[in-house]
Short mmCIF file of C-alpha atoms and ligand atoms in Angstrom, two decimals:
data_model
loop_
_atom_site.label_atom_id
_atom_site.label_comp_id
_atom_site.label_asym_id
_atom_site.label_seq_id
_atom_site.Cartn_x
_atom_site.Cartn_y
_atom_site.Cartn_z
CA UNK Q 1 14.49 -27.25 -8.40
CA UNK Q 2 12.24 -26.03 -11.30
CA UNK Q 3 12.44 -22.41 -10.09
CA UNK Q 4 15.91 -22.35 -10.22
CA UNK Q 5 17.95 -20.52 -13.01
CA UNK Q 6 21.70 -20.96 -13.09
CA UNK Q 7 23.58 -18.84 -15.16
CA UNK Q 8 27.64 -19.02 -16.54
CA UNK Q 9 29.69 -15.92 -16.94
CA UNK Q 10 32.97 -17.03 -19.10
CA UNK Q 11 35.18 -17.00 -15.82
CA UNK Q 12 35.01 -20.50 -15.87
CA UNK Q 13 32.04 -22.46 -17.89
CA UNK Q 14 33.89 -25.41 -17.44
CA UNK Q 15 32.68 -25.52 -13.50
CA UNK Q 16 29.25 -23.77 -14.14
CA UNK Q 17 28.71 -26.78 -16.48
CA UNK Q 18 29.89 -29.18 -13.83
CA UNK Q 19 27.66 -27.47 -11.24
CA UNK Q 20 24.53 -27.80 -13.49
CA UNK Q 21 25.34 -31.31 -14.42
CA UNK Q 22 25.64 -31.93 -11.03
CA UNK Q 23 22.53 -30.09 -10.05
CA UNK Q 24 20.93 -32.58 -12.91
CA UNK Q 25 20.20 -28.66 -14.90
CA UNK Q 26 20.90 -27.18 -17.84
CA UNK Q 27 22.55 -23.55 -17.91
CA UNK Q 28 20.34 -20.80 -19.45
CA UNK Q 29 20.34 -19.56 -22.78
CA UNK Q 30 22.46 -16.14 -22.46
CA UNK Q 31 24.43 -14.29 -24.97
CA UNK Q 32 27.38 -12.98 -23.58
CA UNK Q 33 29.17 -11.10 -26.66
CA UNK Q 34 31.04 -7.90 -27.21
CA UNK Q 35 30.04 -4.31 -28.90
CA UNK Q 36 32.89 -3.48 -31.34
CA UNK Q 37 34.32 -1.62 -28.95
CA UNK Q 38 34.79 -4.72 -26.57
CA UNK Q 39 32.10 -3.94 -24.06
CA UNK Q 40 30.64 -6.85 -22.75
CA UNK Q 41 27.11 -7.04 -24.30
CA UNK Q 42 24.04 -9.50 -22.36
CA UNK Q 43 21.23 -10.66 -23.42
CA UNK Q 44 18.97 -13.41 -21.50
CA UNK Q 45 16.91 -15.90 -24.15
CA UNK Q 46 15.00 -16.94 -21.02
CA UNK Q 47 12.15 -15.73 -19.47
CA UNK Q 48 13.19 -15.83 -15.54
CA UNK Q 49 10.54 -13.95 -13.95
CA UNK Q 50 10.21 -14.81 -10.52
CA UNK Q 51 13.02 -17.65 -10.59
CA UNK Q 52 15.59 -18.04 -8.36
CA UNK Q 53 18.61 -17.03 -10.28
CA UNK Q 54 22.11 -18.38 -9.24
CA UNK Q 55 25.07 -16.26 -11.35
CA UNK Q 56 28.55 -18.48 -11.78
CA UNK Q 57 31.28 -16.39 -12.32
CA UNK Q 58 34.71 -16.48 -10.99
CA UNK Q 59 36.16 -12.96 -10.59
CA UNK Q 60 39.49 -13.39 -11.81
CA UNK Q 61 41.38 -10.43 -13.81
CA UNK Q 62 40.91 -9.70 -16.02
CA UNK Q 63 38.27 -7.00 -14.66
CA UNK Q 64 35.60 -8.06 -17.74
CA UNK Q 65 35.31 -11.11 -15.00
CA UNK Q 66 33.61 -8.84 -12.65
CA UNK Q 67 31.99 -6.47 -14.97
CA UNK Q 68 30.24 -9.39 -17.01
CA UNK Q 69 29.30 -10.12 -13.28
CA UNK Q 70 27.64 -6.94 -12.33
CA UNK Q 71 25.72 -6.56 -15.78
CA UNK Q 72 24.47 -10.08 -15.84
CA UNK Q 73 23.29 -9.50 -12.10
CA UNK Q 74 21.59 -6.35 -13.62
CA UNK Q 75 19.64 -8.12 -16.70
CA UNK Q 76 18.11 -10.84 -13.88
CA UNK Q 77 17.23 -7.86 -11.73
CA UNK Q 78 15.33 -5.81 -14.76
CA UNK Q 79 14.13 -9.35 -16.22
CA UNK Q 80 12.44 -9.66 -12.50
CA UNK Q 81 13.73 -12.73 -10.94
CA UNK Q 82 12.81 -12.99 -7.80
CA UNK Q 83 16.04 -13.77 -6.04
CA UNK Q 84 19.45 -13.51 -7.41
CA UNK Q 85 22.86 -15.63 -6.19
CA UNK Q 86 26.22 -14.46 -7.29
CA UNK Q 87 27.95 -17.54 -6.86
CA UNK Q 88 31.58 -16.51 -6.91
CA UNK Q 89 34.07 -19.76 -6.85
CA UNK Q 90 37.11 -17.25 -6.15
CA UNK Q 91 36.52 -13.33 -5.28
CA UNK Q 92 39.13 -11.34 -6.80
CA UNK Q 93 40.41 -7.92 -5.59
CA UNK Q 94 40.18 -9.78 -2.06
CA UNK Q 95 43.77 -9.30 -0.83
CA UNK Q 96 43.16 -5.53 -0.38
CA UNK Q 97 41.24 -6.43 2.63
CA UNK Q 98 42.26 -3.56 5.12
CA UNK Q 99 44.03 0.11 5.04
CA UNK Q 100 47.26 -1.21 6.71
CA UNK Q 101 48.87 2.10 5.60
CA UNK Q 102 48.14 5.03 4.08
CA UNK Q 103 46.77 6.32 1.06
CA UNK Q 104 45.26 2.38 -0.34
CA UNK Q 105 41.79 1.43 -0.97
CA UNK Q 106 40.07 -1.63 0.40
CA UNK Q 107 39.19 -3.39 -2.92
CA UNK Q 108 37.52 -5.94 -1.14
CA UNK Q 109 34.77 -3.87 0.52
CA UNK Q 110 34.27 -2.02 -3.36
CA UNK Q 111 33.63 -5.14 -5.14
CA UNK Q 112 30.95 -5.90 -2.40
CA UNK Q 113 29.40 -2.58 -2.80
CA UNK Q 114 29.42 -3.10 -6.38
CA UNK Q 115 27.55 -6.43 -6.43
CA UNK Q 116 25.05 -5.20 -4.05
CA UNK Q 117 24.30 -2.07 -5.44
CA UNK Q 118 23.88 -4.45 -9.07
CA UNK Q 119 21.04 -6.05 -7.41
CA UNK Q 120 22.65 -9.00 -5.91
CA UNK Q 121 20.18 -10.47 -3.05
CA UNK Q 122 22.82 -13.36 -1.62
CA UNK Q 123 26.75 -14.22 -2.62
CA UNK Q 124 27.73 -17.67 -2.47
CA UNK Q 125 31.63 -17.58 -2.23
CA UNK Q 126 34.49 -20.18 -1.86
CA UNK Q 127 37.33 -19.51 0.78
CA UNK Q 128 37.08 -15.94 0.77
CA UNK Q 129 40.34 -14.57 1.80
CA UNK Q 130 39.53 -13.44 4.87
CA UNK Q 131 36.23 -14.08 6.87
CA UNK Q 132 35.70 -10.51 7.35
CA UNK Q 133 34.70 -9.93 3.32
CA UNK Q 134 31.06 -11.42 4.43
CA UNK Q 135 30.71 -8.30 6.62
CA UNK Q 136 31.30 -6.19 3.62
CA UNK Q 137 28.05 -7.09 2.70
CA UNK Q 138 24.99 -6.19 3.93
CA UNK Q 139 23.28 -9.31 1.77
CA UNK Q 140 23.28 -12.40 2.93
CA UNK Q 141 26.92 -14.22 1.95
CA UNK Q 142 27.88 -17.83 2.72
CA UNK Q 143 31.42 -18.88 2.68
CA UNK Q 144 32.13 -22.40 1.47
CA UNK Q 145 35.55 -24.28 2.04
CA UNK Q 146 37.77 -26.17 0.38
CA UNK Q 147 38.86 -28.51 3.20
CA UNK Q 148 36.66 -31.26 3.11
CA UNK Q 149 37.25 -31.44 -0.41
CA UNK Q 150 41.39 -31.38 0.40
CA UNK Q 151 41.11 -34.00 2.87
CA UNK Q 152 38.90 -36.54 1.21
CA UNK Q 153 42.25 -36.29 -1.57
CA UNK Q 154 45.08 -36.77 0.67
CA UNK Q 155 42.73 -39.06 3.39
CA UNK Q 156 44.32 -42.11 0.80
CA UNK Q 157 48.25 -40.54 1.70
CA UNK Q 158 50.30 -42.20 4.13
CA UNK Q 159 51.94 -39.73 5.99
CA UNK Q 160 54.98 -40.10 8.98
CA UNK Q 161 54.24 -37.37 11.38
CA UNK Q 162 51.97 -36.08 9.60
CA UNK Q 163 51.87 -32.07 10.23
CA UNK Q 164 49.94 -29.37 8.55
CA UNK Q 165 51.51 -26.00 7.88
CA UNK Q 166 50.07 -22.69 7.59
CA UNK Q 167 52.56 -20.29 5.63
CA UNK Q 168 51.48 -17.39 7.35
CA UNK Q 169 49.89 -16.06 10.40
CA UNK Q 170 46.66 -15.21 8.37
CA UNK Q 171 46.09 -18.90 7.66
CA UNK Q 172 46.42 -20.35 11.16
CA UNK Q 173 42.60 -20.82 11.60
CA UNK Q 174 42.28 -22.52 8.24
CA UNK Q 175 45.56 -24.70 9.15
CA UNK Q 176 44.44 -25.61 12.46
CA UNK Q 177 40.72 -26.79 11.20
CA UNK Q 178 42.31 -29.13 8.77
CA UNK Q 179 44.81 -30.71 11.15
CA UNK Q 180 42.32 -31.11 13.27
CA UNK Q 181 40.73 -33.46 11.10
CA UNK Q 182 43.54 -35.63 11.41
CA UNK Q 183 44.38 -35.20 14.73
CA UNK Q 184 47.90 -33.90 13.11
CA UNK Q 185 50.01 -31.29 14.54
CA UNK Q 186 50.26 -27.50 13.25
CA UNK Q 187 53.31 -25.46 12.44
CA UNK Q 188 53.40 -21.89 10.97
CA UNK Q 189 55.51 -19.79 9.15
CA UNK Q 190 56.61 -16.35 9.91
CA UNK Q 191 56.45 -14.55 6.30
CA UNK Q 192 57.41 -11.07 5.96
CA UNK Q 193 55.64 -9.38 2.96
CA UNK Q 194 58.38 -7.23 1.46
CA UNK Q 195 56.67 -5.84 -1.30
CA UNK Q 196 53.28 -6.45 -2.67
CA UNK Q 197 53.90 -9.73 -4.74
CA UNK Q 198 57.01 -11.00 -2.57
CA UNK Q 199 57.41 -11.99 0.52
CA UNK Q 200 60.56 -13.50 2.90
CA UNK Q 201 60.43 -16.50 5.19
CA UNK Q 202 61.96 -15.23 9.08
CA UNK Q 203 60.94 -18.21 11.13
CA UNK Q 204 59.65 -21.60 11.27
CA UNK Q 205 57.52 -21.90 14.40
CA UNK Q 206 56.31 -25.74 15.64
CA UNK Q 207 58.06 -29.02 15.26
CA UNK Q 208 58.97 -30.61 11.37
CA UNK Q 209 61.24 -32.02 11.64
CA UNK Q 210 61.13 -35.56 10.11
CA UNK Q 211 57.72 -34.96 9.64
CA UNK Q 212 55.32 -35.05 6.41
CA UNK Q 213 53.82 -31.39 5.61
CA UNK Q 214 50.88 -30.39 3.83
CA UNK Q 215 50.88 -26.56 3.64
CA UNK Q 216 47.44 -25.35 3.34
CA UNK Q 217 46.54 -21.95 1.78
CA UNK Q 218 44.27 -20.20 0.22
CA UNK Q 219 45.54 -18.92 -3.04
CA UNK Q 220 48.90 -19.47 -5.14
CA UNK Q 221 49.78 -16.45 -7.45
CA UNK Q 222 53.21 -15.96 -7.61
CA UNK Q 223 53.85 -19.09 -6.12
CA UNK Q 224 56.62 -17.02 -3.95
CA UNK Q 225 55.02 -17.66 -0.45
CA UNK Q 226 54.08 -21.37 -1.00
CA UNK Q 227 58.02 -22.27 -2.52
CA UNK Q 228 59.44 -20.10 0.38
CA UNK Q 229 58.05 -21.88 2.38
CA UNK Q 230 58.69 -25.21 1.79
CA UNK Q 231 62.22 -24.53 1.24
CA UNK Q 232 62.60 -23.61 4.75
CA UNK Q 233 60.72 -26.38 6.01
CA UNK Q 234 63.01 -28.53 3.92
CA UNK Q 235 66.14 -27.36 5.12
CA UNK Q 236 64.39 -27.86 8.90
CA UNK Q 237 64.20 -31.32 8.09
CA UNK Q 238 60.68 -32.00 6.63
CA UNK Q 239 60.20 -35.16 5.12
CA UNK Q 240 57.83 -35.21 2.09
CA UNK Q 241 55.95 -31.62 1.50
CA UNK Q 242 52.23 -31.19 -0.38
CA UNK Q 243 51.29 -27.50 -1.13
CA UNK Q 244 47.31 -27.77 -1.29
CA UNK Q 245 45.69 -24.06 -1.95
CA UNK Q 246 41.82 -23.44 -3.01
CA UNK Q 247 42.92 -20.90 -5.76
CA UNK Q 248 45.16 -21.31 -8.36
CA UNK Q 249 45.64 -17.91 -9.24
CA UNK Q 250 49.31 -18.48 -10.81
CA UNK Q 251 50.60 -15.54 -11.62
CA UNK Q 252 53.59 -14.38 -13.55
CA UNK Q 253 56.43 -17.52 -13.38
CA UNK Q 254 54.33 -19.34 -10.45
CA UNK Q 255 54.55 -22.30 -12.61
CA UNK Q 256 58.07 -22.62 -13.13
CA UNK Q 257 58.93 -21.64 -9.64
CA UNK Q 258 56.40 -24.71 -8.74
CA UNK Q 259 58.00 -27.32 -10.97
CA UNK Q 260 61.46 -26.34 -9.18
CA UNK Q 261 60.33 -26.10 -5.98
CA UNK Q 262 60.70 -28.98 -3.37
CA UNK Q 263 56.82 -29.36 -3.22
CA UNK Q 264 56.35 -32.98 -4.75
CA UNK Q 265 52.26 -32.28 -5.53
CA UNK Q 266 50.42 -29.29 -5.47
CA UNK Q 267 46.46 -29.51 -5.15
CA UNK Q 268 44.20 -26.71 -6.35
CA UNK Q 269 40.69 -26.44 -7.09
CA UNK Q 270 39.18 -25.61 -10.30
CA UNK Q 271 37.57 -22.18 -8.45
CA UNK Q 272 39.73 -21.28 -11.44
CA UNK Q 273 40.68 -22.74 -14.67
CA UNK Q 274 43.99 -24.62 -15.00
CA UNK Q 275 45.00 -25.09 -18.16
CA UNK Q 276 48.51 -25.38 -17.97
CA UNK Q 277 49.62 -28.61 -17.30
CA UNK Q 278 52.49 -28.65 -19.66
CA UNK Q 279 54.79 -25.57 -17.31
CA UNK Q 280 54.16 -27.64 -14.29
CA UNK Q 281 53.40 -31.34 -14.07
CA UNK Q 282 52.83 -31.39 -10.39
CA UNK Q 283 49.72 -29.81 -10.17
CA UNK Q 284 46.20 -31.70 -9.12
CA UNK Q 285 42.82 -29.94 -10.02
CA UNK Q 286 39.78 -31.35 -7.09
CA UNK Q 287 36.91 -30.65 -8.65
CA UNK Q 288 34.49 -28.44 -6.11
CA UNK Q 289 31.21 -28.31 -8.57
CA UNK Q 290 29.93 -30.76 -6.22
CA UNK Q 291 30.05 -28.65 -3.18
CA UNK Q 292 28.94 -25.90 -5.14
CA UNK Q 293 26.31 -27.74 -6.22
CA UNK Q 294 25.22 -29.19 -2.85
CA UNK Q 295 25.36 -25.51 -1.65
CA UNK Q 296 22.80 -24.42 -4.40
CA UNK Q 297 20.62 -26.69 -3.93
CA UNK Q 298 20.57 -26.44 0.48
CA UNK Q 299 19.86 -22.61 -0.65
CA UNK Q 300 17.45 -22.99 -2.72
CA UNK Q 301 15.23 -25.46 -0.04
CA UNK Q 302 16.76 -23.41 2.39
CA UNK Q 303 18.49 -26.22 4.41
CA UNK Q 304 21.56 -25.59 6.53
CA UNK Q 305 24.90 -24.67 4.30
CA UNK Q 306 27.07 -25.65 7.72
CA UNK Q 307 25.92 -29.32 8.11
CA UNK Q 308 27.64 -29.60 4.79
CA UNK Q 309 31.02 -29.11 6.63
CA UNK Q 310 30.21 -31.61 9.91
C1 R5P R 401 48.33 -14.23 1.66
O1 R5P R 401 47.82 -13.66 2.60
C2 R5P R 401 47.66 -15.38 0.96
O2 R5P R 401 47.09 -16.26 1.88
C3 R5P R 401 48.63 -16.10 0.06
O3 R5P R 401 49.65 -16.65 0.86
C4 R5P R 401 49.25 -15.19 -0.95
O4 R5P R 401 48.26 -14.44 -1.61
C5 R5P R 401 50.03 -15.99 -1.95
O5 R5P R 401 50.64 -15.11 -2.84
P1 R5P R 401 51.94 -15.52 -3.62
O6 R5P R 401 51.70 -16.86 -4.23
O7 R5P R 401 52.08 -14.42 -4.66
O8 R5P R 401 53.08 -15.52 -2.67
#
C-alpha cells in the first residue's frame, strides 16, 4: 500500500478520513483554497509521481463538489501519477439518466465525460443510480453497494413477516437482492412522478399486510417518495416500517416530512454528510468507509471487488 495516494475533496473529509484510517493511511497534503473570486484553487504538497492516486469526493451540489473533482483529477494527471481513482461515495447529476422526453440533457453521461476527459483512469462509485451510468464510461468503473452494509444493521431486528419494499419500479432489482438475503418477500410501489421533485403513490403491488417493511432505496431528497410510500403501506395494513436509502441527499423540508412521517427509523449512509440530527431524530448514519476502504485496497492488489458482496 506504499504506492497508494488518497486524496479528500471537501465533499465529505469526514469519510475520506475514515477511509484512510481504515486503510491504516494518512490523506495527502493538498491545499484546496479559493482565488478571491471563489474559484477553487489546488495545489498538491506531495510528490505523487507514479503513485496510485485514489480522489474522495462526493459530488453533491453544490457544483464546486464536482469541479474541485475534475481539477484535483487534473493536478494528479500533470503531477504524473501513474493511475488515478475518482472514488465517488454518491454521483450527483445521476437522476438525469435518459432523454425520456424532449428537449433534456442526460447529466449523467456529461459528468462521465467530464471525469474522463480530466484524466480519470478508473471511478469507484457507491449505488449509482442506475447500473447503466458505468456504461457512460469508457474507464473502468466499479459499482459498490450499500446492502451488505444495510443488512448487517437491521440482521439484529426482529421482524413479523418480514417484507422488503421497493418504492418504485426502478428499485425492484435492488429490493429483490436484499430480500433475498432474508429469504423475505418483495412488494413494490407504483409511483407516478408528477413533476420533477414530486411524485404520487397509484398502487401497492404484493402482500403487507400485517407485515414488517423495510423500504429500500437509493437516495432520499425530498423525502416525498419514501413518506408516500409508507403512508400507503400503512393504511394497507403494514406493521412497523424502516426507510433504509444509501444517500441522504435531503433536500428542501425532507427532514420535517421524515420526522412526521410513519417511518419509525430511517438508515442512510454517510456517502454524504448528515449533520442534522436536531430536524429529524429518526435518522441512522452506517458508516461505509469500510467498504470503501476494502474496495481500495482489492484495487490497488487487484483482487476481485465482487467477492466483497458474496
Ligand atoms: C428515484 O428514481 C429514486 O430512486 C428516488 O426514489 C428518488 O430520487 C427520491 O426522491 P425524493 O426523495 O425527492 O422523492
Amino acid at each position: 500500500m506504499d504506492q497508494v495516494t488518497l486524496i479528500s475533496g471537501n465533499g465529505n473529509l469526514d469519510l475520506s478520513r475514515r477511509i484512510a484510517e481504515n486503510l491504516g493511511l494518512g490523506l495527502c497534503d493538498v491545499d484546496l483554497g479559493r482565488f478571491s473570486d471563489g474559484e477553487i484553487r489546488v495545489s498538491i504538497n506531495e510528490n505523487i509521481r507514479g503513485k496510485d492516486v485514489f480522489i474522495i469526493q462526493p459530488t453533491l451540489p453544490p457544483a464546486d463538489n464536482l469541479m474541485e473533482l475534475l481539477i484535483l483529477i487534473d493536478a494528479c494527471h500533470r503531477a504524473s501519477a501513474n493511475r488515478i481513482t475518482a472514488v465517488i461515495p454518491y454521483y450527483g447529476y445521476a437522476r438525469q439518466d435518459r432523454k425520456d422526453k424532449p428537449r433534456v440533457p442526460i447529466s449523467a453521461k456529461l459528468v462521465a465525460n467530464l471525469i474522463e476527459t480530466a484524466g480519470a483512469h478508473r471511478v469507484l462509485a457507491l449505488e449509482l443510480h442506475a447500473a447503466q451510468i458505468q456504461g457512460f464510461f469508457d474507464i473502468q468503473v466499479d459499482n459498490l453497494f450499500a446492502g451488505p452494509v444495510f443488512a448487517e444493521y437491521i440482521s439484529g431486528k426482529s421482524f413479523r413477516n418480514f417484507t422488503v419494499v421497493s418504492p418504485d419500479v426502478g428499485g425492484i432489482k435492488m429490493g429483490r437482492a436484499f430480500a433475498k438475503r432474508f429469504d423475505a418477500n418483495l412488494a413494490i410501489v407504483d409511483k407516478r412522478r408528477t413533476a420533477a421533485d414530486s411524485s404520487d403513490v397509484m398502487n401497492v403491488i404484493g402482500e403487507v399486510e400485517d407485515c414488517d417493511i423495510v423500504i429500500l432505496d437509493d437516495i432520499i431528497s425530498t423525502a416525498g417518495t419514501i413518506t408516500k410510500a409508507a403512508k400507503a403501506l400503512k393504511e394497507a395494513g403494514a406493521g412497523r416500517i424502516i426507510a433504509m436509502a444509501t444517500h441522504p441527499v435531503f433536500s428542501g423540508e425532507a427532514l420535517e416530512r421524515l420526522e412526521k412521517s410513519v417511518i419509525e427509523e430511517i438508515v442512510v449512509s454517510n456517502s454524504i454528510p448528515f449533520e442534522d440530527g436536531k430536524r429529524c431524530s429518526k435518522v441512522t448514519v452506517l458508516d461505509v468507509a469500510p467498504l470503501l476502504g476494502k474496495a481500495i485496497r482489492r484495487i490497488h492488489t487487484e483482487e476481485s471487488i465482487s467477492k466483497l458482496f458474496e
